[in-house]
CSV table of C-alpha atoms and ligand atoms in Angstrom, one decimal:
chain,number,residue,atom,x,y,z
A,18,UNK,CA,117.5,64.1,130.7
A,19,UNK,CA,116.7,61.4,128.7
A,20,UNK,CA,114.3,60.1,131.0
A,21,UNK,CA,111.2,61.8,129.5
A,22,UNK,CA,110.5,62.4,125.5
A,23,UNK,CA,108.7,66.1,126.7
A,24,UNK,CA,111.9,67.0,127.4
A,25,UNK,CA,113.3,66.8,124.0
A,26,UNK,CA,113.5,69.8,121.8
A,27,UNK,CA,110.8,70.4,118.7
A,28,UNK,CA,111.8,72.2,115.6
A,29,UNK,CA,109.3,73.6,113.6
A,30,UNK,CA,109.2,73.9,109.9
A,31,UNK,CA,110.0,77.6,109.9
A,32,UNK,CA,113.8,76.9,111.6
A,33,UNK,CA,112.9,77.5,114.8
A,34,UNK,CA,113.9,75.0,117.5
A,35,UNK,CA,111.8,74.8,120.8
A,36,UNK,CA,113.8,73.4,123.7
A,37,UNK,CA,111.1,71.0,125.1
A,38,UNK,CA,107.3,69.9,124.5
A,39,UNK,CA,106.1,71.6,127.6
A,40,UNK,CA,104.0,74.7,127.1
A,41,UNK,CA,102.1,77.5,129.2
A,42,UNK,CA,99.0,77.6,127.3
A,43,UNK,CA,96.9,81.0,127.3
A,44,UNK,CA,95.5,82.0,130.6
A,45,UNK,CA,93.8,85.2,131.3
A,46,UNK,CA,94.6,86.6,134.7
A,47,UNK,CA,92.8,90.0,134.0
A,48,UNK,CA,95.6,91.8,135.7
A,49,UNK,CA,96.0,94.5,132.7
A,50,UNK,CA,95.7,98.2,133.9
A,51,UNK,CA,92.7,99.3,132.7
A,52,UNK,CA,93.6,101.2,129.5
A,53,UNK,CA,95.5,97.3,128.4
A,54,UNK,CA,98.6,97.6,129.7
A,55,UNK,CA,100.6,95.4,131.1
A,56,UNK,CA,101.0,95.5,134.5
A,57,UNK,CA,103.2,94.6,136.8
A,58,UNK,CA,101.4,91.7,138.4
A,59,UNK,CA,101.9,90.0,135.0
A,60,UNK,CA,105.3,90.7,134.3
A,61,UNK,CA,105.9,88.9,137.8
A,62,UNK,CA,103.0,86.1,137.0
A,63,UNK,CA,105.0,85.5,134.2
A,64,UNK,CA,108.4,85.7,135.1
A,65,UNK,CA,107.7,83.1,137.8
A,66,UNK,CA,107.1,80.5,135.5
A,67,UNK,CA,109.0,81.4,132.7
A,68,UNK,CA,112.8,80.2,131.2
A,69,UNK,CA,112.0,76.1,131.1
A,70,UNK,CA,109.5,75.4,129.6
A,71,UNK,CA,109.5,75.1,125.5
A,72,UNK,CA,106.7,77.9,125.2
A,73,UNK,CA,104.9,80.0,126.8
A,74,UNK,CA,101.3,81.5,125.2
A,75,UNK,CA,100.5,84.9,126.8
A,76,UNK,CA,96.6,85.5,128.2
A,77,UNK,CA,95.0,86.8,125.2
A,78,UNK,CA,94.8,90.0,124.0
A,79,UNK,CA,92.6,91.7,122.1
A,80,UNK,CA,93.0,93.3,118.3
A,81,UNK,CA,90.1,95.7,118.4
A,82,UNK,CA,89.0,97.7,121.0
A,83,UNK,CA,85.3,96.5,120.6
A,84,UNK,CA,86.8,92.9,120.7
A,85,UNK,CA,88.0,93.0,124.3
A,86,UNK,CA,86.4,90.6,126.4
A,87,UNK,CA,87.5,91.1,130.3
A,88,UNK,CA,88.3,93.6,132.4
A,89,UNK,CA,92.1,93.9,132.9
A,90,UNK,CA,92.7,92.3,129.4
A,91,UNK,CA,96.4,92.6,127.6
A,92,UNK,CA,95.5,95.2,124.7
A,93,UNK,CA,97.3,94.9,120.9
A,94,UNK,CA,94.9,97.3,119.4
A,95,UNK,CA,97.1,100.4,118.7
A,96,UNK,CA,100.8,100.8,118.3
A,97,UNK,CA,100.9,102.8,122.1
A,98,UNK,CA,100.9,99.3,123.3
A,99,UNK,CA,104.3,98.1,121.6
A,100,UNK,CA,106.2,99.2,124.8
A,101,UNK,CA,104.1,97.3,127.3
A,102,UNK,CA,103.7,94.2,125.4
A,103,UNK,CA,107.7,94.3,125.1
A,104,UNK,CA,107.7,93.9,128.5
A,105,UNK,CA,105.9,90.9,128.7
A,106,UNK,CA,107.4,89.3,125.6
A,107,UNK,CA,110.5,89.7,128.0
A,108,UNK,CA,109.1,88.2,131.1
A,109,UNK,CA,107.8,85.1,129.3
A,110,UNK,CA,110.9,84.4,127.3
A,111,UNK,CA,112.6,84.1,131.0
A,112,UNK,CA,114.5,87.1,130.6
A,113,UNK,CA,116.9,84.9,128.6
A,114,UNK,CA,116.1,81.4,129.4
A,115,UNK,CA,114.9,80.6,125.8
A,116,UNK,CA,111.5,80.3,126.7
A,117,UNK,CA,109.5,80.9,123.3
A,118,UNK,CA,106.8,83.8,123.8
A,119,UNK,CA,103.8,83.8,121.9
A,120,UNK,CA,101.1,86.2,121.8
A,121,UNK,CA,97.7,85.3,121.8
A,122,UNK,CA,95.1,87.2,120.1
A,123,UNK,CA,91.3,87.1,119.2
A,124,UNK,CA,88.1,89.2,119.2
A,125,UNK,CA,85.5,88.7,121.9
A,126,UNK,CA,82.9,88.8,119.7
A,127,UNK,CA,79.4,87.9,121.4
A,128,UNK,CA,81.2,86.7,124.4
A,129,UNK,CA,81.7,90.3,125.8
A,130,UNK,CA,79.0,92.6,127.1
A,131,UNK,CA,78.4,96.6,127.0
A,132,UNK,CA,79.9,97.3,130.2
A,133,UNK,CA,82.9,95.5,129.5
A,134,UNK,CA,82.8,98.0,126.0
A,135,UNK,CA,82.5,101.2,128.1
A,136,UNK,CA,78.9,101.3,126.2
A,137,UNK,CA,79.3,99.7,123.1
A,138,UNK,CA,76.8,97.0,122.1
A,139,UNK,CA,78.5,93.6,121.2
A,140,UNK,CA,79.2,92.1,117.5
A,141,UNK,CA,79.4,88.6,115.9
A,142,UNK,CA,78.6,87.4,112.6
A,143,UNK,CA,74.9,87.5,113.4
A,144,UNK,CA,72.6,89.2,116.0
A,145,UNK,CA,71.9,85.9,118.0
A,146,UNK,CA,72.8,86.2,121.6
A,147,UNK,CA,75.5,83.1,123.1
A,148,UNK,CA,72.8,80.1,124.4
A,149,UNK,CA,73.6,81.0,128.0
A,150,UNK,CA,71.9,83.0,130.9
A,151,UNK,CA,72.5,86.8,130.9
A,152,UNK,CA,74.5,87.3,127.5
A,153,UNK,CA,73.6,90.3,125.5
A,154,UNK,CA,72.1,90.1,121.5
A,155,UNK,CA,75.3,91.5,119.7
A,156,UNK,CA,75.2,93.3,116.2
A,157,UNK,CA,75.8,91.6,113.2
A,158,UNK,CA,79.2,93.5,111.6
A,159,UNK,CA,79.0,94.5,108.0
A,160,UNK,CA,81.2,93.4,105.5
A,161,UNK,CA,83.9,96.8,106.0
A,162,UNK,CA,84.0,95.9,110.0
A,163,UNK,CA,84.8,92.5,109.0
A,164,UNK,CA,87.4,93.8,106.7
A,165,UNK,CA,88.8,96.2,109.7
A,166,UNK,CA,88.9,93.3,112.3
A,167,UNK,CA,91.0,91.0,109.6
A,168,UNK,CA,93.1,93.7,109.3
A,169,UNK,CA,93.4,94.3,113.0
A,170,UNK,CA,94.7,90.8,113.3
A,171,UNK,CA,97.4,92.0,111.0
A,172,UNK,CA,98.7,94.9,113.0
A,173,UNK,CA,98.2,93.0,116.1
A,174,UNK,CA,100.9,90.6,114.6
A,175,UNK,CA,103.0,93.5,113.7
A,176,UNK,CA,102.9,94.7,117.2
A,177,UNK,CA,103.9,91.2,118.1
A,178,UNK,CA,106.8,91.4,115.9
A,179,UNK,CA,108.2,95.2,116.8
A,180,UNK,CA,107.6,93.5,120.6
A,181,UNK,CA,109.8,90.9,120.3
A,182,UNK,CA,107.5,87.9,120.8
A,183,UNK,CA,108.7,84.9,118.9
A,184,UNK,CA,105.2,84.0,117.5
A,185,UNK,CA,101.6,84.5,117.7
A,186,UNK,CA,98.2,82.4,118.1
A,187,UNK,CA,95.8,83.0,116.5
A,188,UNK,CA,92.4,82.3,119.1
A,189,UNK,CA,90.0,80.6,116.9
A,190,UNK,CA,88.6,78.6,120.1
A,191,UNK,CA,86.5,78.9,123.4
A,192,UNK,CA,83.4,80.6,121.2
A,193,UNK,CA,85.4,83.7,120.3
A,194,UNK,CA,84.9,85.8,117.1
A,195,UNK,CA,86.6,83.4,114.9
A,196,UNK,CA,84.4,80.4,116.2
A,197,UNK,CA,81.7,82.4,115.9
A,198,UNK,CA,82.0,82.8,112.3
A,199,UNK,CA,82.7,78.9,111.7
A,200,UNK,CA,79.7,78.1,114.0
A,201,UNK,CA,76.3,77.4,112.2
A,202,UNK,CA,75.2,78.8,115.9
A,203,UNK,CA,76.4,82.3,116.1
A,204,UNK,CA,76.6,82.2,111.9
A,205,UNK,CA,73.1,82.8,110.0
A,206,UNK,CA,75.1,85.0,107.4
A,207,UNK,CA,74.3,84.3,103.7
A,208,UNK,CA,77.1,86.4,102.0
A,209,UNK,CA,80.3,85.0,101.7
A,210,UNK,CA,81.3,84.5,105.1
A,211,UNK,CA,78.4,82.4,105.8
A,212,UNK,CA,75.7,79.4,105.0
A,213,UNK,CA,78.5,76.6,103.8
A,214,UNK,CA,80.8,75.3,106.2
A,215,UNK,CA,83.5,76.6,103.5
A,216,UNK,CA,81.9,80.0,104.0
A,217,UNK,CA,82.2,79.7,107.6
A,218,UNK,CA,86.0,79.1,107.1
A,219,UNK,CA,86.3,81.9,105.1
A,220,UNK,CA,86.9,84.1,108.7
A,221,UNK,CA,89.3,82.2,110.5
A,222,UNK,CA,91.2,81.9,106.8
A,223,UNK,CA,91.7,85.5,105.8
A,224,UNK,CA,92.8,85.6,109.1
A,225,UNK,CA,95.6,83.5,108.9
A,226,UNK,CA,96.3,85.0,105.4
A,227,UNK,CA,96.7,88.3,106.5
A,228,UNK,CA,98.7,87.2,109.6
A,229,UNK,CA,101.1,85.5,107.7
A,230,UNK,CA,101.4,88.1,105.3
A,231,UNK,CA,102.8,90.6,107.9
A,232,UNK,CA,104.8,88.2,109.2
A,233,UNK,CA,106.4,87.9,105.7
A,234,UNK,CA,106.6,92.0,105.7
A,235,UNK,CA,108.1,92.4,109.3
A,236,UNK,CA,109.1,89.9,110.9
A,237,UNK,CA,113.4,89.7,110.9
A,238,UNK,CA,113.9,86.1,111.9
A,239,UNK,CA,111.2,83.0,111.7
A,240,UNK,CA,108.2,83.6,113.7
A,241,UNK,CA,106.3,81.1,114.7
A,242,UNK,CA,102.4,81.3,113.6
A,243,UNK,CA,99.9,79.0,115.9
A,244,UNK,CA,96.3,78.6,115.5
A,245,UNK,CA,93.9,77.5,118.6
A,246,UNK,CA,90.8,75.6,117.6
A,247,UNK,CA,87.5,74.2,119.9
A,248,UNK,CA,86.7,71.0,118.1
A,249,UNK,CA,83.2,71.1,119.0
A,250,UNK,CA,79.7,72.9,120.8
A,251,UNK,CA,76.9,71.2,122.1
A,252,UNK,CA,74.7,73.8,121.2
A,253,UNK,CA,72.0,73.1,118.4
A,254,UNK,CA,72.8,73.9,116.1
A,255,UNK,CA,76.2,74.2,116.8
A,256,UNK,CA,80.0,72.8,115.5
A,257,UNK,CA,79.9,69.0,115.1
A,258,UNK,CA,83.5,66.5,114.4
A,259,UNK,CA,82.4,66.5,110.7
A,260,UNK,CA,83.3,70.3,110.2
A,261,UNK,CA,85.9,70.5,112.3
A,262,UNK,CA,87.7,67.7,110.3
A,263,UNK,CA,87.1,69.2,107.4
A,264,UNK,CA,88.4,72.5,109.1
A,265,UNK,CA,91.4,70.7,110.3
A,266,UNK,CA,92.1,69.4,106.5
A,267,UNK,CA,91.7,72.9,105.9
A,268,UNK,CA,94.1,74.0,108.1
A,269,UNK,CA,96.6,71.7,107.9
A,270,UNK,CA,97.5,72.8,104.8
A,271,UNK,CA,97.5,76.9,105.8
A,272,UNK,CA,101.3,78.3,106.3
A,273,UNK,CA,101.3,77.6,110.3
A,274,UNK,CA,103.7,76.3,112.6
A,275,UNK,CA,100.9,74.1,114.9
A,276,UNK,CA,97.6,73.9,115.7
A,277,UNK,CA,96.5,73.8,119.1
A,278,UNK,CA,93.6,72.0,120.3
A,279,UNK,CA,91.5,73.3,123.4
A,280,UNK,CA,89.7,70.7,125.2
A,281,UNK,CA,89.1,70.5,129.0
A,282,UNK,CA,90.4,66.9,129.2
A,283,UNK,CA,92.9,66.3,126.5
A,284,UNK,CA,91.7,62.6,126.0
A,285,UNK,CA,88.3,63.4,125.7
A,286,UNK,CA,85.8,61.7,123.1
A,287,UNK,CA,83.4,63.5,121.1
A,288,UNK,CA,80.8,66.0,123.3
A,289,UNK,CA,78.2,64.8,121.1
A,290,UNK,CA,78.4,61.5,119.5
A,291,UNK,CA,78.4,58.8,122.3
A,292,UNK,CA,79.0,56.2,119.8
A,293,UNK,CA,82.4,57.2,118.8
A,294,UNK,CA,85.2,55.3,120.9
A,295,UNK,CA,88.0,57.3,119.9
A,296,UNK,CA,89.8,60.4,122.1
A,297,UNK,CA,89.2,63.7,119.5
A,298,UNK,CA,92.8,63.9,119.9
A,299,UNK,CA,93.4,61.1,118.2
A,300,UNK,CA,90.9,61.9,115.2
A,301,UNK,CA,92.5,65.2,114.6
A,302,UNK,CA,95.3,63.8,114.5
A,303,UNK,CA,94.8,60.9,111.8
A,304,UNK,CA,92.9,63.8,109.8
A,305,UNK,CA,96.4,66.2,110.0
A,306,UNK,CA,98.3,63.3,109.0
A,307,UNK,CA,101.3,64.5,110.3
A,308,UNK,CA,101.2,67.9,107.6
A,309,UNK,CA,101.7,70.2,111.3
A,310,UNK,CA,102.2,69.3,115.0
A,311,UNK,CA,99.6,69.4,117.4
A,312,UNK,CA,99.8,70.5,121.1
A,313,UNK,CA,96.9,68.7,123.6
A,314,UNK,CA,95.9,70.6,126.5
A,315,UNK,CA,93.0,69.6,129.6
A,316,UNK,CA,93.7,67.9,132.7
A,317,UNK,CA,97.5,67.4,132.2
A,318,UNK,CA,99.2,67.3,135.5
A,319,UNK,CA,102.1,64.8,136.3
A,320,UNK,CA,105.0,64.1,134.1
A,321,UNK,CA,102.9,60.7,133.3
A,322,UNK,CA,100.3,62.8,132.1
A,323,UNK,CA,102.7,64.3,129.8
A,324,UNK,CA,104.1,61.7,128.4
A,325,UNK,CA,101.3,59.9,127.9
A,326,UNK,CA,100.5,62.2,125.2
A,327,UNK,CA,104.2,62.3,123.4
A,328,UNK,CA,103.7,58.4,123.5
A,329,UNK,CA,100.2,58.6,121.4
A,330,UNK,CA,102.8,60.8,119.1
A,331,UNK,CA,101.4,64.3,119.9
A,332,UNK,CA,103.9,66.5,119.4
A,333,UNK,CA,103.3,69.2,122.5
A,334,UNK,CA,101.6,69.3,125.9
A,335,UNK,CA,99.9,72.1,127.6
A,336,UNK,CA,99.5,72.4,131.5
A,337,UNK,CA,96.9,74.9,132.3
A,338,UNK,CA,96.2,75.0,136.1
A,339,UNK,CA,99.0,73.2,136.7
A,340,UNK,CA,101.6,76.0,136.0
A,341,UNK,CA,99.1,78.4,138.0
A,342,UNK,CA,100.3,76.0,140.7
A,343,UNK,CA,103.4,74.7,140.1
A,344,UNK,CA,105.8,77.6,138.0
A,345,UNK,CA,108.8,75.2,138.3
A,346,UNK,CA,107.2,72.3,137.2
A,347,UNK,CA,110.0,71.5,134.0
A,348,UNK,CA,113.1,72.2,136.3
A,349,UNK,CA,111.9,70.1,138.7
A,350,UNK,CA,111.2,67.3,136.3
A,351,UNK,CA,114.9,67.7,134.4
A,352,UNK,CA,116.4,68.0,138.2
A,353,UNK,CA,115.0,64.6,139.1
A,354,UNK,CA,112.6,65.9,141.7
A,355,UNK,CA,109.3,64.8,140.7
A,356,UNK,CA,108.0,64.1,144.0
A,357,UNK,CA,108.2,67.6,145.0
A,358,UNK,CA,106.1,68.9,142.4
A,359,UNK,CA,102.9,70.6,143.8
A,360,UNK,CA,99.0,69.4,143.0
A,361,UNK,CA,97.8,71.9,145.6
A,362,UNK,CA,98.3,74.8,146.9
A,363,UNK,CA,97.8,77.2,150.2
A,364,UNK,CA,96.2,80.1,150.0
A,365,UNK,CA,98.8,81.9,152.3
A,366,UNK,CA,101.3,81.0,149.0
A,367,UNK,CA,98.7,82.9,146.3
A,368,UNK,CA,101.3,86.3,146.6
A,369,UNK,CA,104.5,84.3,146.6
A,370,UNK,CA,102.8,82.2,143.4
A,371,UNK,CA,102.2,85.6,141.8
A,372,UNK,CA,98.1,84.2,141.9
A,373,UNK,CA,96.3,87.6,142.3
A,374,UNK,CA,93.1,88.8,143.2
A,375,UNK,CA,91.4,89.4,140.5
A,376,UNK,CA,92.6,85.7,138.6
A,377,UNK,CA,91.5,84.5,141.6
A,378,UNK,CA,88.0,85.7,141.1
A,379,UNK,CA,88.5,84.9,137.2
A,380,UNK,CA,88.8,81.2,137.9
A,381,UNK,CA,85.8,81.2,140.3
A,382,UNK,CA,83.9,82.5,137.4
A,383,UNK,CA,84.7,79.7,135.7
A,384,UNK,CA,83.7,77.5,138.5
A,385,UNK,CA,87.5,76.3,139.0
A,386,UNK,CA,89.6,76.6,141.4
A,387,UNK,CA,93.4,75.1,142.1
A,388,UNK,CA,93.2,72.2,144.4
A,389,UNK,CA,93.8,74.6,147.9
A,390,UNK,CA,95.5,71.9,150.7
A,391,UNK,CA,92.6,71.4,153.0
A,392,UNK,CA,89.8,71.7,150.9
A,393,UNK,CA,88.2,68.9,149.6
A,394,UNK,CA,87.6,70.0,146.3
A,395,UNK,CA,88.5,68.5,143.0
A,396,UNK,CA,90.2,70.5,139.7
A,397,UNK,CA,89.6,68.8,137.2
A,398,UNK,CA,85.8,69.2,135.9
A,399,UNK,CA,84.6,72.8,134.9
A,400,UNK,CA,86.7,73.5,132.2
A,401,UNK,CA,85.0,72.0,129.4
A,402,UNK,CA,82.0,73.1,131.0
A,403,UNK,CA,83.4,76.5,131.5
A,404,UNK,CA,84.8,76.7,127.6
A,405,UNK,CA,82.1,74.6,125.8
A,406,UNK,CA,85.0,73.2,123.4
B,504,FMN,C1,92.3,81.2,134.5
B,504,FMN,C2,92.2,80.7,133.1
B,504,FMN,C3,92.3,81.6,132.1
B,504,FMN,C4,92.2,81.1,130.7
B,504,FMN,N1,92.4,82.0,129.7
B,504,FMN,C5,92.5,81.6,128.4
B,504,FMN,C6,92.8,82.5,127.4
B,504,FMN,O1,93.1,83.7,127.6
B,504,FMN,N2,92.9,82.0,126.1
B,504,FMN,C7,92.6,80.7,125.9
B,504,FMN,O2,92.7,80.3,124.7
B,504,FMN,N3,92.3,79.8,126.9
B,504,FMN,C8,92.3,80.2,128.1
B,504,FMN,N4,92.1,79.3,129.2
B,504,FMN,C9,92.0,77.9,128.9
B,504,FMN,C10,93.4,77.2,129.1
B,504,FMN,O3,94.3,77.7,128.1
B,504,FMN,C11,93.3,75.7,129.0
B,504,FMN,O4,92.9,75.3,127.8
B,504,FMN,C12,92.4,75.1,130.1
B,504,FMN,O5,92.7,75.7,131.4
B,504,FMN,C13,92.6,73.6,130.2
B,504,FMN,O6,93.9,73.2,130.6
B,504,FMN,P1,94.2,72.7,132.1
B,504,FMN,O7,93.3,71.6,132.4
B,504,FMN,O8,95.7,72.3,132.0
B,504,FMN,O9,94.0,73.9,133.0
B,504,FMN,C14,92.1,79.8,130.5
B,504,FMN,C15,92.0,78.9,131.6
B,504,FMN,C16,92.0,79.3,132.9
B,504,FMN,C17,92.0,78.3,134.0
């Protein structure tokens, strides 16, 4: 110990202490049984990789039934579901180990498609299809279905709570509902969730309002409250840096306990404006002026990687694939054995990694895939391709 500032512990505003910097950030291995339960494949994906690090955010699950987005998606849209996510919250806090769990939760919103709703036509803030091949025009939601998915996010947190997760995230990334409403893309609403970029907060804020609200009504001990953001689309229109720093101003200031910033490579510049030198990271950052901690996630890998980012004075960092890879990545590092930490794996190892089938097929969706020893093939592009942050 020592060695390395990730390992240090983190204590949030809210009392909680987080034993180190490293987190699992959200990956969807569409492994749920088909009605949203957890299966077992996940309790094992999870419990694989759980007990070191500092946190650990769950695949995302959906509020609403018409929010889901994939097949064999984690459901927190009815209290029947309390008992299955209780079993993950257990696997991801490492069965003891003192992993933080944290559930992450979101509406599709455009970014689903009718079979995926057993029938159902999709809905956003406005009946624009997403700018890519084969995506269906959703409905635009009236005020009272916005009013029901708000509240949804409310009993999803209960759900959370009465689980015994330690926290939630709210998914306001990766052109989900909530990034839907803030983007002047998917956004053509003139009421009040829509036309100003203040208006186009309005979603993602009632959101965390309500959310924080039931936390306040149910939750025993602190519980930690996270909110994911994409900084930016290159759609036209689309989300530029100048709203999201007003955003993040925004935010900053809302009762949460970090923000989380999803970017395919975590020192990234701006997607859009080739004339700014600085890493978005690092703009955030100087905009949140220190009012909440930040975790960085994209492309982080090696324990250099990590640290490279507590030495710019973020305060977390997220390894994606890596942990797909590697599930005893932190032990490893605090037991001195950093050479023996895995970039690549064999596909006879997929079982024993807990890698299934079907996330298997999920990352070649996205055009990824894990580095496989042999194959000449690289891991780190795709992502911001594949989530448009
Ligand atoms: C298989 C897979 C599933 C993902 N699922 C989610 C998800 O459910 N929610 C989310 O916010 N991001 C999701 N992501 C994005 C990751 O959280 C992360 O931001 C991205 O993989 C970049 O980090 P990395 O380079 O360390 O992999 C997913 C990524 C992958 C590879």
């Amino acid at each position: 110990m020592g060695k390395y500032k990730f390992l240090e512990p983190y204590t949030f505003k809210n009392g909680v202490t987080v034993k180190n910097r490293i987190v699992i950030p959200p990956m969807t291995e569409q492994s749920s049984l088909e009605d949203g339960s957890v299966s077992r494949d996940e309790t094992y994906y999870a419990s694989l990789r759980s007990g070191g690090v500092g946190m650990f955010i769950s695949p995302v699950a959906y509020v609403i039934r018409n929010g889901k987005g994939f097949e064999g998606q984690l459901s927190a849209s009815d209290d029947k579901f309390i008992p299955s996510l209780a079993k993950m919250a257990t696997a991801m806090k490492g069965n003891g180990g003192g992993t933080k769990a944290i559930l992450q939760i979101f509406h599709a919103g455009r970014m689903s498609n009718s079979a995926i709703l057993r029938g159902n036509q999709t809905e956003s803030a406005s009946a624009i299809a997403a700018p890519r091949e084969g995506m269906e025009t959703p409905r635009e939601l009236t005020n009272d279905e916005i009013e029901e998915i708000i509240k949804a996010f409310g009993d999803a947190t209960r759900r959370a709570i009465l689980a015994g997760f330690d926290g939630v995230e709210i998914h306001g990334a990766n052109t989900y509902l909530i990034q839907q409403f803030f983007s002047p893309n998917s956004n053509r609403r003139t009421d009040k969730w829509g036309g100003s970029v203040e208006k186009r907060m309005r979603f993602g804020l009632e959101i965390i309002n309500i959310v924080k609200k039931t936390i306040d009504e149910y939750a025993k001990k602190p519980f930690i409250l996270g909110y994911r953001i994409s900084p930016e689309e290159i759609e036209e229109p689309g989300i530029r840096m100048e709203d999201t720093l007003q955003f993040i101003d925004k935010l900053a200031d809302q009762p949460l306990d970090y923000l989380h910033i999803s970017m395919g490579n975590a020192w990234r510049k701006s997607l859009n404006d080739k004339s700014e030198d600085r890493p978005t990271i690092l703009r955030i950052k100087d905009q949140v002026k220190g009012r909440l901690p930040l975790i960085s996630v994209g492309s982080i890998q090696t324990p250099a990687d990590a640290e490279k980012i507590m030495d710019a004075g973020i305060d977390f960092a997220a390894l994606g694939r890596e942990y797909l890879r590697e599930p005893r990545w932190i032990e490893k590092v605090e037991n001195g054995l950093e050479d023996t930490i895995r970039y690549s794996v064999n596909r006879t190892e997929l079982d024993n990694l807990g890698l299934n089938p079907a996330l298997m097929d999920f990352l070649g969706i996205l055009g990824l895939d894990l580095g496989f020893e042999g194959e000449n093939k690289k891991t780190e592009n795709g992502v911001d391709a594949v989530f448009k942050d």
